[in-house]
mmCIF file of C-alpha atoms and ligand atoms in Angstrom:
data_model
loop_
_atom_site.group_PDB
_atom_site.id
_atom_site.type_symbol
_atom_site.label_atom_id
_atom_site.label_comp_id
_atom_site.label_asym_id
_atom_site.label_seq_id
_atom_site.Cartn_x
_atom_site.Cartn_y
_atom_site.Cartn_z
ATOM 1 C CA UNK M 37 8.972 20.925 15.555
ATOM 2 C CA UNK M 38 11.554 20.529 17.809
ATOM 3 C CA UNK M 39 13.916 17.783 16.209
ATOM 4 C CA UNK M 40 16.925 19.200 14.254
ATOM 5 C CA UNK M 41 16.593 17.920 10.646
ATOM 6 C CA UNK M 42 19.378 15.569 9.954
ATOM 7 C CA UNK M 43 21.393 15.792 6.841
ATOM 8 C CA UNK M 44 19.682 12.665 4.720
ATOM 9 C CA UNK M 45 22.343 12.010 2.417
ATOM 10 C CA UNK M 46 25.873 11.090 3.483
ATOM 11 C CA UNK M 47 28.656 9.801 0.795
ATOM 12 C CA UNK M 48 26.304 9.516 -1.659
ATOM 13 C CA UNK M 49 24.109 7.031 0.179
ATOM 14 C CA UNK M 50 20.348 7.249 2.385
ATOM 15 C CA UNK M 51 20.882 6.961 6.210
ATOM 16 C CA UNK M 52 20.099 3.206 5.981
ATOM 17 C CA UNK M 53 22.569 2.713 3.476
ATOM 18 C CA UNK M 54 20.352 2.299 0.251
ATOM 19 C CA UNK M 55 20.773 3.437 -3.250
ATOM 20 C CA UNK M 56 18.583 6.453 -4.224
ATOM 21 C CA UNK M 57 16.440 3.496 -6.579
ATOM 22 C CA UNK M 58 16.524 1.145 -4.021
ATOM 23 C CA UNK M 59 13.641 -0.218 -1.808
ATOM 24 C CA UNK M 60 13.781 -1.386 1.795
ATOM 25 C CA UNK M 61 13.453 -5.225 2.097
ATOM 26 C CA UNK M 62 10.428 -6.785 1.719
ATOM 27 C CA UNK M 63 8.947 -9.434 3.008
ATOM 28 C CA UNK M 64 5.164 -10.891 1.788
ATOM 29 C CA UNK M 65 3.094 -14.032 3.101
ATOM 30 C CA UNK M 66 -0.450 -14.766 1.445
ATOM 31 C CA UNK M 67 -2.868 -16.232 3.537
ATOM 32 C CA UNK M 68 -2.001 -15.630 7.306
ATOM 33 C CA UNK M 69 -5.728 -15.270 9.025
ATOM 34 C CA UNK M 70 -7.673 -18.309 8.987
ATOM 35 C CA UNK M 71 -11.331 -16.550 8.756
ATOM 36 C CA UNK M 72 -10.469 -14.111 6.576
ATOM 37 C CA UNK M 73 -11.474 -14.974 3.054
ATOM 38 C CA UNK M 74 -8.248 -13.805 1.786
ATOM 39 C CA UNK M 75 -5.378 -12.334 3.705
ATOM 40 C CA UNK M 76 -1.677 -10.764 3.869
ATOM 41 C CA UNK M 77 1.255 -10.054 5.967
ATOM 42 C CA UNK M 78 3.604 -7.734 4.584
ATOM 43 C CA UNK M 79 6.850 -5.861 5.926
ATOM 44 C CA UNK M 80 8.660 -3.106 3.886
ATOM 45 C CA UNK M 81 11.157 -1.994 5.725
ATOM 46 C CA UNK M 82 9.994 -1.493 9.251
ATOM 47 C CA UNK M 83 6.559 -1.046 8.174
ATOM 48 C CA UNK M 84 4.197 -4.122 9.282
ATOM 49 C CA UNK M 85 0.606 -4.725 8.092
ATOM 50 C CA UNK M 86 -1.699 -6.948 7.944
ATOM 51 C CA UNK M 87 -4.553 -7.346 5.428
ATOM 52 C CA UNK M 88 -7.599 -9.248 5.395
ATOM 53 C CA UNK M 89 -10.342 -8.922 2.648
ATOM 54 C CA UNK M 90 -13.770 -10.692 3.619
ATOM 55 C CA UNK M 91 -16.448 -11.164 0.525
ATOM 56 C CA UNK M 92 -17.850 -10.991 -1.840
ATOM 57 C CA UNK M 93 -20.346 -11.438 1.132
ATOM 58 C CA UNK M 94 -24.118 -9.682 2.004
ATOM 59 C CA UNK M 95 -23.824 -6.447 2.508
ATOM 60 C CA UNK M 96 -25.016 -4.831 5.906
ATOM 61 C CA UNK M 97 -26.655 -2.241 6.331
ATOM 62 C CA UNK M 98 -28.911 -3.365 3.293
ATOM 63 C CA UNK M 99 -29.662 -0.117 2.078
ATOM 64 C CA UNK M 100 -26.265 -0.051 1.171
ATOM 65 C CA UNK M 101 -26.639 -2.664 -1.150
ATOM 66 C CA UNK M 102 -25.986 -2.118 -5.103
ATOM 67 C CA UNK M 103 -28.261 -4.221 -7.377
ATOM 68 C CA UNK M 104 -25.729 -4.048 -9.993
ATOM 69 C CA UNK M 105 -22.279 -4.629 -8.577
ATOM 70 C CA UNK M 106 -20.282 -5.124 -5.677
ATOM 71 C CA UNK M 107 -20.022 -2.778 -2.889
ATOM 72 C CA UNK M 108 -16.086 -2.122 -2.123
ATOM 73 C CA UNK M 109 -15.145 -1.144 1.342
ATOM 74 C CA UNK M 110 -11.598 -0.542 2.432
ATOM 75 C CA UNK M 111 -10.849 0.620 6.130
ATOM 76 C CA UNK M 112 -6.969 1.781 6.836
ATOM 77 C CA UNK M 113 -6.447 1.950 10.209
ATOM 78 C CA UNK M 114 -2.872 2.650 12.564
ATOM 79 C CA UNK M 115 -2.715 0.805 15.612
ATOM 80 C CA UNK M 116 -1.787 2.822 19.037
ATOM 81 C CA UNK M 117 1.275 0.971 19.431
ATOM 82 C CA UNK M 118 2.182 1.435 15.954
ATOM 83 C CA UNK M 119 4.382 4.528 16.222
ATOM 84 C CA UNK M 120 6.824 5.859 18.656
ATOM 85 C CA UNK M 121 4.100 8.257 20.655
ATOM 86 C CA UNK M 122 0.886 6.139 21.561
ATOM 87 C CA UNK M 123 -1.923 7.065 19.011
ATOM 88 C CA UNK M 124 -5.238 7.652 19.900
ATOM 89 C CA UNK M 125 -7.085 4.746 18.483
ATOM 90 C CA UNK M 126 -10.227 4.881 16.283
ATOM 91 C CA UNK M 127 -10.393 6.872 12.458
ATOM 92 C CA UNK M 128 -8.905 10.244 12.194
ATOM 93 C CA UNK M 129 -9.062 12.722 9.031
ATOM 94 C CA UNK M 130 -5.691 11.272 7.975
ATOM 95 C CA UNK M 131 -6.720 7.445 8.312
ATOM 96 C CA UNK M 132 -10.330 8.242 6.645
ATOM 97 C CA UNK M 133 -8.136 10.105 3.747
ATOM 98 C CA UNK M 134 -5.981 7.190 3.195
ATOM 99 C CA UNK M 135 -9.191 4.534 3.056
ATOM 100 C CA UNK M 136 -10.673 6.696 1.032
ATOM 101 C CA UNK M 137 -7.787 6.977 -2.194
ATOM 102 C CA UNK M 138 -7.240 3.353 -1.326
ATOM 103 C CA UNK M 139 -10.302 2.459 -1.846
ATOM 104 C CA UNK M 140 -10.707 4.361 -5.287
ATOM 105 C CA UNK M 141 -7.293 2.807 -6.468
ATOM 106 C CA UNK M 142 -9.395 -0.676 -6.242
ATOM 107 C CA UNK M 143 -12.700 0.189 -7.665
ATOM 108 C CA UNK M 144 -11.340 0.323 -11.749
ATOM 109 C CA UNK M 145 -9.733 -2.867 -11.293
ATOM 110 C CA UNK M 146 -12.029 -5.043 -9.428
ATOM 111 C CA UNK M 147 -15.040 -6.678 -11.472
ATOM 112 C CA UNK M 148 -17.570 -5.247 -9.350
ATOM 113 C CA UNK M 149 -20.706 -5.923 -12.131
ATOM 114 C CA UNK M 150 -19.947 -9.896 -11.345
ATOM 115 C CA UNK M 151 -21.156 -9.474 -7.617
ATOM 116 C CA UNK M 152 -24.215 -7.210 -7.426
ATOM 117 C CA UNK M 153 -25.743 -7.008 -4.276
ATOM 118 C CA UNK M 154 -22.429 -8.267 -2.684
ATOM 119 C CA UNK M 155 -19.683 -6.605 -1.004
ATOM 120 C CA UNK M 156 -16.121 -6.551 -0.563
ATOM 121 C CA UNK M 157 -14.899 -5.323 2.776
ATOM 122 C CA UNK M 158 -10.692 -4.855 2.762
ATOM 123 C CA UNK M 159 -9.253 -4.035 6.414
ATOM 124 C CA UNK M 160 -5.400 -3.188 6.526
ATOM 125 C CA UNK M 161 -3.947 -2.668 9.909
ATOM 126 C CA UNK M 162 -0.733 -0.530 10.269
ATOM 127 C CA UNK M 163 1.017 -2.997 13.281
ATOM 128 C CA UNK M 164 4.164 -0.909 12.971
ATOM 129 C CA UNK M 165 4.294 2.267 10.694
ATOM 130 C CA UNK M 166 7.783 4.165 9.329
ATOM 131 C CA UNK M 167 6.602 5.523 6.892
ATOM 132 C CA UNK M 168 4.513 4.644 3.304
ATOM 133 C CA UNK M 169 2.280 2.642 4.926
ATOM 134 C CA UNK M 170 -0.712 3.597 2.857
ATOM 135 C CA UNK M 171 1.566 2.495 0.394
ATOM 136 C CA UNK M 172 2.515 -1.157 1.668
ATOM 137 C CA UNK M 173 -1.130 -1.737 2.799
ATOM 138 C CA UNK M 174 -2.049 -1.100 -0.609
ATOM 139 C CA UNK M 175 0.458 -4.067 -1.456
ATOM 140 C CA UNK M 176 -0.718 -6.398 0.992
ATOM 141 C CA UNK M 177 -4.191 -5.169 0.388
ATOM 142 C CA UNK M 178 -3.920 -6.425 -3.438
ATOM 143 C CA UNK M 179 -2.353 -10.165 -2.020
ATOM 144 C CA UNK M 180 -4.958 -10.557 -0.438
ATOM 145 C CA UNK M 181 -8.122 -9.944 -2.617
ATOM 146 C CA UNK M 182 -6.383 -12.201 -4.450
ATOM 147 C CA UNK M 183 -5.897 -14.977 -2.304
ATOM 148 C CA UNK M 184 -9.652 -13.976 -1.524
ATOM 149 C CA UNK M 185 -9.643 -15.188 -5.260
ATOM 150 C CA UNK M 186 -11.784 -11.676 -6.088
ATOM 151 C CA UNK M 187 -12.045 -11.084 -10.016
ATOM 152 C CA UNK M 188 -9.976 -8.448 -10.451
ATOM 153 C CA UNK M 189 -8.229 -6.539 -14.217
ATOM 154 C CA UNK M 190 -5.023 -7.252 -12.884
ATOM 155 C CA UNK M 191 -2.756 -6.219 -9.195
ATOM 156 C CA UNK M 192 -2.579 -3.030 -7.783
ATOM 157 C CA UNK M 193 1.635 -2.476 -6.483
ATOM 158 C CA UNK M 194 2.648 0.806 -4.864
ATOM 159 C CA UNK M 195 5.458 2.654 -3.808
ATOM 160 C CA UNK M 196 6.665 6.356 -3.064
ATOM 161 C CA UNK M 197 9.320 8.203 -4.156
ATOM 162 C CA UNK M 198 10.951 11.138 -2.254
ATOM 163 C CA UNK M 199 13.070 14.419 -2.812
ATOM 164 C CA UNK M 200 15.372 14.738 0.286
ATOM 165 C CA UNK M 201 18.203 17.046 -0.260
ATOM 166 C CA UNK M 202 17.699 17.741 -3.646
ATOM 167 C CA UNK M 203 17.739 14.207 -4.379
ATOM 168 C CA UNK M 204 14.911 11.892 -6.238
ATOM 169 C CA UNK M 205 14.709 8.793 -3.803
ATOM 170 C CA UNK M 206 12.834 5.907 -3.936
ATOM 171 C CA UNK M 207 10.859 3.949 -1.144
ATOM 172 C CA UNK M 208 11.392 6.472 1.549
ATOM 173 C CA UNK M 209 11.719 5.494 5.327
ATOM 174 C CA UNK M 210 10.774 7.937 8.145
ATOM 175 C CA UNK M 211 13.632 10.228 8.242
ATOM 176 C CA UNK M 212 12.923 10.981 4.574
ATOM 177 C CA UNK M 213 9.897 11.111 4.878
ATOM 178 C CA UNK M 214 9.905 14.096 7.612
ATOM 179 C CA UNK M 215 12.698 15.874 6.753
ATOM 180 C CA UNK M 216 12.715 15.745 2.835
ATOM 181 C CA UNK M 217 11.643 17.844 0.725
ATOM 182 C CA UNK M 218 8.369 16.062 -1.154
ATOM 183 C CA UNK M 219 6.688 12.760 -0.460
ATOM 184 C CA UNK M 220 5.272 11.509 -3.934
ATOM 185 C CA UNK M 221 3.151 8.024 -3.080
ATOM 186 C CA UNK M 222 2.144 6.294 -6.568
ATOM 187 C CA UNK M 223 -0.128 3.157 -6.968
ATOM 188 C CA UNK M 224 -0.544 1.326 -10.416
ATOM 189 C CA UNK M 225 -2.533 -1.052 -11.933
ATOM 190 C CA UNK M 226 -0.479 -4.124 -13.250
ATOM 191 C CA UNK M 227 -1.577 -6.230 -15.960
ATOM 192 C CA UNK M 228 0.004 -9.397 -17.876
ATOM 193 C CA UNK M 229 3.256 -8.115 -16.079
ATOM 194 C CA UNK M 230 3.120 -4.727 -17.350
ATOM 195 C CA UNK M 231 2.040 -1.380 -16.017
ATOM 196 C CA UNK M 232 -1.067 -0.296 -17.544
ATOM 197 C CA UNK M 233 -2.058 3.006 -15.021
ATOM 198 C CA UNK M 234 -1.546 5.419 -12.359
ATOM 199 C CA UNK M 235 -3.878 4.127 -9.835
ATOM 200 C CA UNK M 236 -3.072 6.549 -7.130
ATOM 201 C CA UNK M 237 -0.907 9.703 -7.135
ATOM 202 C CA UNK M 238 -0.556 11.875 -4.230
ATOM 203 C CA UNK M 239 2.042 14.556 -3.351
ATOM 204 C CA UNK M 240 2.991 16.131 0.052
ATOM 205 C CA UNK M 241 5.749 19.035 -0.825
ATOM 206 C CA UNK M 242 7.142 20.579 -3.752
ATOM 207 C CA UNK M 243 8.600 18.923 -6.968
ATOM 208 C CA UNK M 244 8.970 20.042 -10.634
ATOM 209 C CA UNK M 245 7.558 18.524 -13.318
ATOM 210 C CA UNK M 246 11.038 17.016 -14.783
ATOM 211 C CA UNK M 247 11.088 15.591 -11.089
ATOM 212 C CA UNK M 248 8.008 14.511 -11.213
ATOM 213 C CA UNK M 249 8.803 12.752 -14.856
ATOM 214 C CA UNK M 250 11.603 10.894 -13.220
ATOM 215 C CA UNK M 251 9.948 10.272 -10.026
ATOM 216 C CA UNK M 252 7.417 8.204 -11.850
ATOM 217 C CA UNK M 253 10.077 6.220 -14.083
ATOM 218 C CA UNK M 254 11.859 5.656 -10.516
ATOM 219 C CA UNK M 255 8.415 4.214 -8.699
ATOM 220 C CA UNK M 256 7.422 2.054 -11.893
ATOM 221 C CA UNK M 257 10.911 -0.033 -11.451
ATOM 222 C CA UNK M 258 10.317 0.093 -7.813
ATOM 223 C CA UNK M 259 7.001 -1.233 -8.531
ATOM 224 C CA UNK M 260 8.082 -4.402 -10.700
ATOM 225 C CA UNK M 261 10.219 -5.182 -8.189
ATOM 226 C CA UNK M 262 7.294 -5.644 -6.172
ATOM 227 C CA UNK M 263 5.167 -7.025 -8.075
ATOM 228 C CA UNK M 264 7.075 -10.151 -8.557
ATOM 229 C CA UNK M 265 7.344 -10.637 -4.814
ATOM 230 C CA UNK M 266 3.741 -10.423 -4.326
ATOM 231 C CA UNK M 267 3.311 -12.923 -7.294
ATOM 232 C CA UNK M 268 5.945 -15.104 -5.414
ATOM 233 C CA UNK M 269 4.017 -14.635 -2.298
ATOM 234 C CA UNK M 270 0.822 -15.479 -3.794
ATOM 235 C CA UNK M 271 1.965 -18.743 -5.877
ATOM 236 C CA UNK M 272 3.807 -20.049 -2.458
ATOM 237 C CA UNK M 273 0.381 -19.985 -1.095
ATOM 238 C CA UNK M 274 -0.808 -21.950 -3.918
ATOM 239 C CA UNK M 275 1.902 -24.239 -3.992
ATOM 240 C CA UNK M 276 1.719 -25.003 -0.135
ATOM 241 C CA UNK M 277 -1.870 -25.876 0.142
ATOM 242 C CA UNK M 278 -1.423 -28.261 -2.885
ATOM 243 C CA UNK M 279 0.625 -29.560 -1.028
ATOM 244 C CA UNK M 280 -1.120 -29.948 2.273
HETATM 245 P P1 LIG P 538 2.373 7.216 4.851
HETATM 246 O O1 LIG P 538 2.497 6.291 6.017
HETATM 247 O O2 LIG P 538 1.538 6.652 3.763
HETATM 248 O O3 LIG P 538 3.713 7.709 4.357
HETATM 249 P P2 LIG P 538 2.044 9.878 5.983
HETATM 250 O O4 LIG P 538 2.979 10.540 5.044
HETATM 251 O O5 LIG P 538 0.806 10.603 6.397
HETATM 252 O O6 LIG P 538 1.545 8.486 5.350
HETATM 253 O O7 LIG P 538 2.791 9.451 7.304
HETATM 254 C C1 LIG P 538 4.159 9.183 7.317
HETATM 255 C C2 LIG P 538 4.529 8.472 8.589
HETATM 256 O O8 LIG P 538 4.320 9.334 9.713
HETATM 257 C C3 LIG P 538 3.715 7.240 8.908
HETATM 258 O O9 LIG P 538 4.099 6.100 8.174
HETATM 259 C C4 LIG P 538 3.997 7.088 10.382
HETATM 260 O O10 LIG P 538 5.269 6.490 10.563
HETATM 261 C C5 LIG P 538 4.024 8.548 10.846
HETATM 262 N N1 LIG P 538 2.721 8.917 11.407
HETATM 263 C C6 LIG P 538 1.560 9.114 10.758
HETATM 264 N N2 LIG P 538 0.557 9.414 11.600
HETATM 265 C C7 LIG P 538 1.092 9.420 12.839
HETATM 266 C C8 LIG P 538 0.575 9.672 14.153
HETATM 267 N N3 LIG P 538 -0.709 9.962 14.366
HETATM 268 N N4 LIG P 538 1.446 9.591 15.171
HETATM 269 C C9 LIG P 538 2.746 9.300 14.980
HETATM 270 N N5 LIG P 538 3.289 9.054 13.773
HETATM 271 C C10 LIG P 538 2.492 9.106 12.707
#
């Protein structure tokens, strides 16, 4: 690599000027793409995605087909104009890693035995990506199965935390995220307004376990904060088409 690692903490503060517990803005709109059965638009930070969740529909290829649930299908994908250096379009090991855990964060939570025979495609695109995106799509991906109005155990909310400079940090941008020291990305499963379960928990780098220990108390307030903006998000949509 040839770019000279900057120093990531300055003063006490993150090169953007946040708080080591404090997430980028966020911004969340329910229901954005008018054939999609559900869908999302979500920014965090200068992350932008879009998610759309189509189903419970047929499944195709039929041999696919599950006579006693639903099929879940999630597809991450980055566009080529969604970071800095043009990238080659179409599923790499990274993208088919990401759809992969995303996918299995869902599967507990969604009530699969109501659909069999069905399935439930979800397709997040990364429009712009600075890092955690497989962390915001998982966000938008959860607005929108709901708007889909998909039976589900509750919401999935995710968020990362970092160690850059010695330093626990929440909600890391790109900086952080390639000069830090460890890239923790956690996903849980939100019910009744409480957090129930890890969902997903991956880890790029080196942390101790008394990191990791606070690392996790760090993401879970991250994560409420969250979680009430994609309830806000969803009960605008609600609100809006009642009254349209
Ligand atoms: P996440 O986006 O979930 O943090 P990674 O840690 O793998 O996943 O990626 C961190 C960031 O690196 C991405 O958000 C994106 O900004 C950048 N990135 C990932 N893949 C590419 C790529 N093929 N080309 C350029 N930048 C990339």
């Amino acid at each position: 690599m040839s770019e000279e690692r900057p120093q990531l903490i300055v003063d006490g503060k993150r090169l953007d000027g946040r708080d080591f517990d404090e997430l980028r803005p966020i911004k969340i709109e329910a229901g954005v793409l008018r054939r999609a059965d559900g869908s999302c638009y979500l920014e965090m930070g200068r992350n932008k995605i879009i998610a759309a969740v189509y189903g419970p529909r047929e499944v195709h290829p039929r041999h696919l087909q599950d006579p006693s649930r639903a099929v879940i299908r999630y597809r991450y994908n980055m566009a080529p104009f969604s970071v800095e250096e043009r990238k080659r379009p179409g599923p790499d090991r990274r993208s088919i890693e990401i759809s992969k855990v995303s996918r299995e964060a869902f599967e507990p939570i969604i009530m699969k035995e109501l659909f069999p025979r069905s399935g439930i495609d979800v397709f997040v695109e990364v429009l712009q990506a600075d890092a955690g995106t497989r962390t915001a799509c998982l966000n938008a991906a959860s607005v929108a199965l709901v708007d889909a109005g998909v039976a589900m155990k509750g919401i999935i909310t995710a968020v990362a935390v970092a160690k850059v400079d010695g330093q626990l940090v929440l909600d890391p941008m790109k900086e952080e995220d390639n000069f830090g020291e460890a890239d923790v990305p956690f996903a849980f499963l939100i019910r009744n307004s409480r957090i129930e379960s890890i969902a997903l928990l991956q880890m790029d780098g080196r942390m101790t376990v008394d990191e990791v220990k606070k690392g996790l108390q760090m993401a879970k307030r991250g994560a409420m904060q969250i979680y009430e903006m994609q309830r806000d998000a969803i009960m605008r949509k609600y609100h809006t088409e009642e009254v349209e």
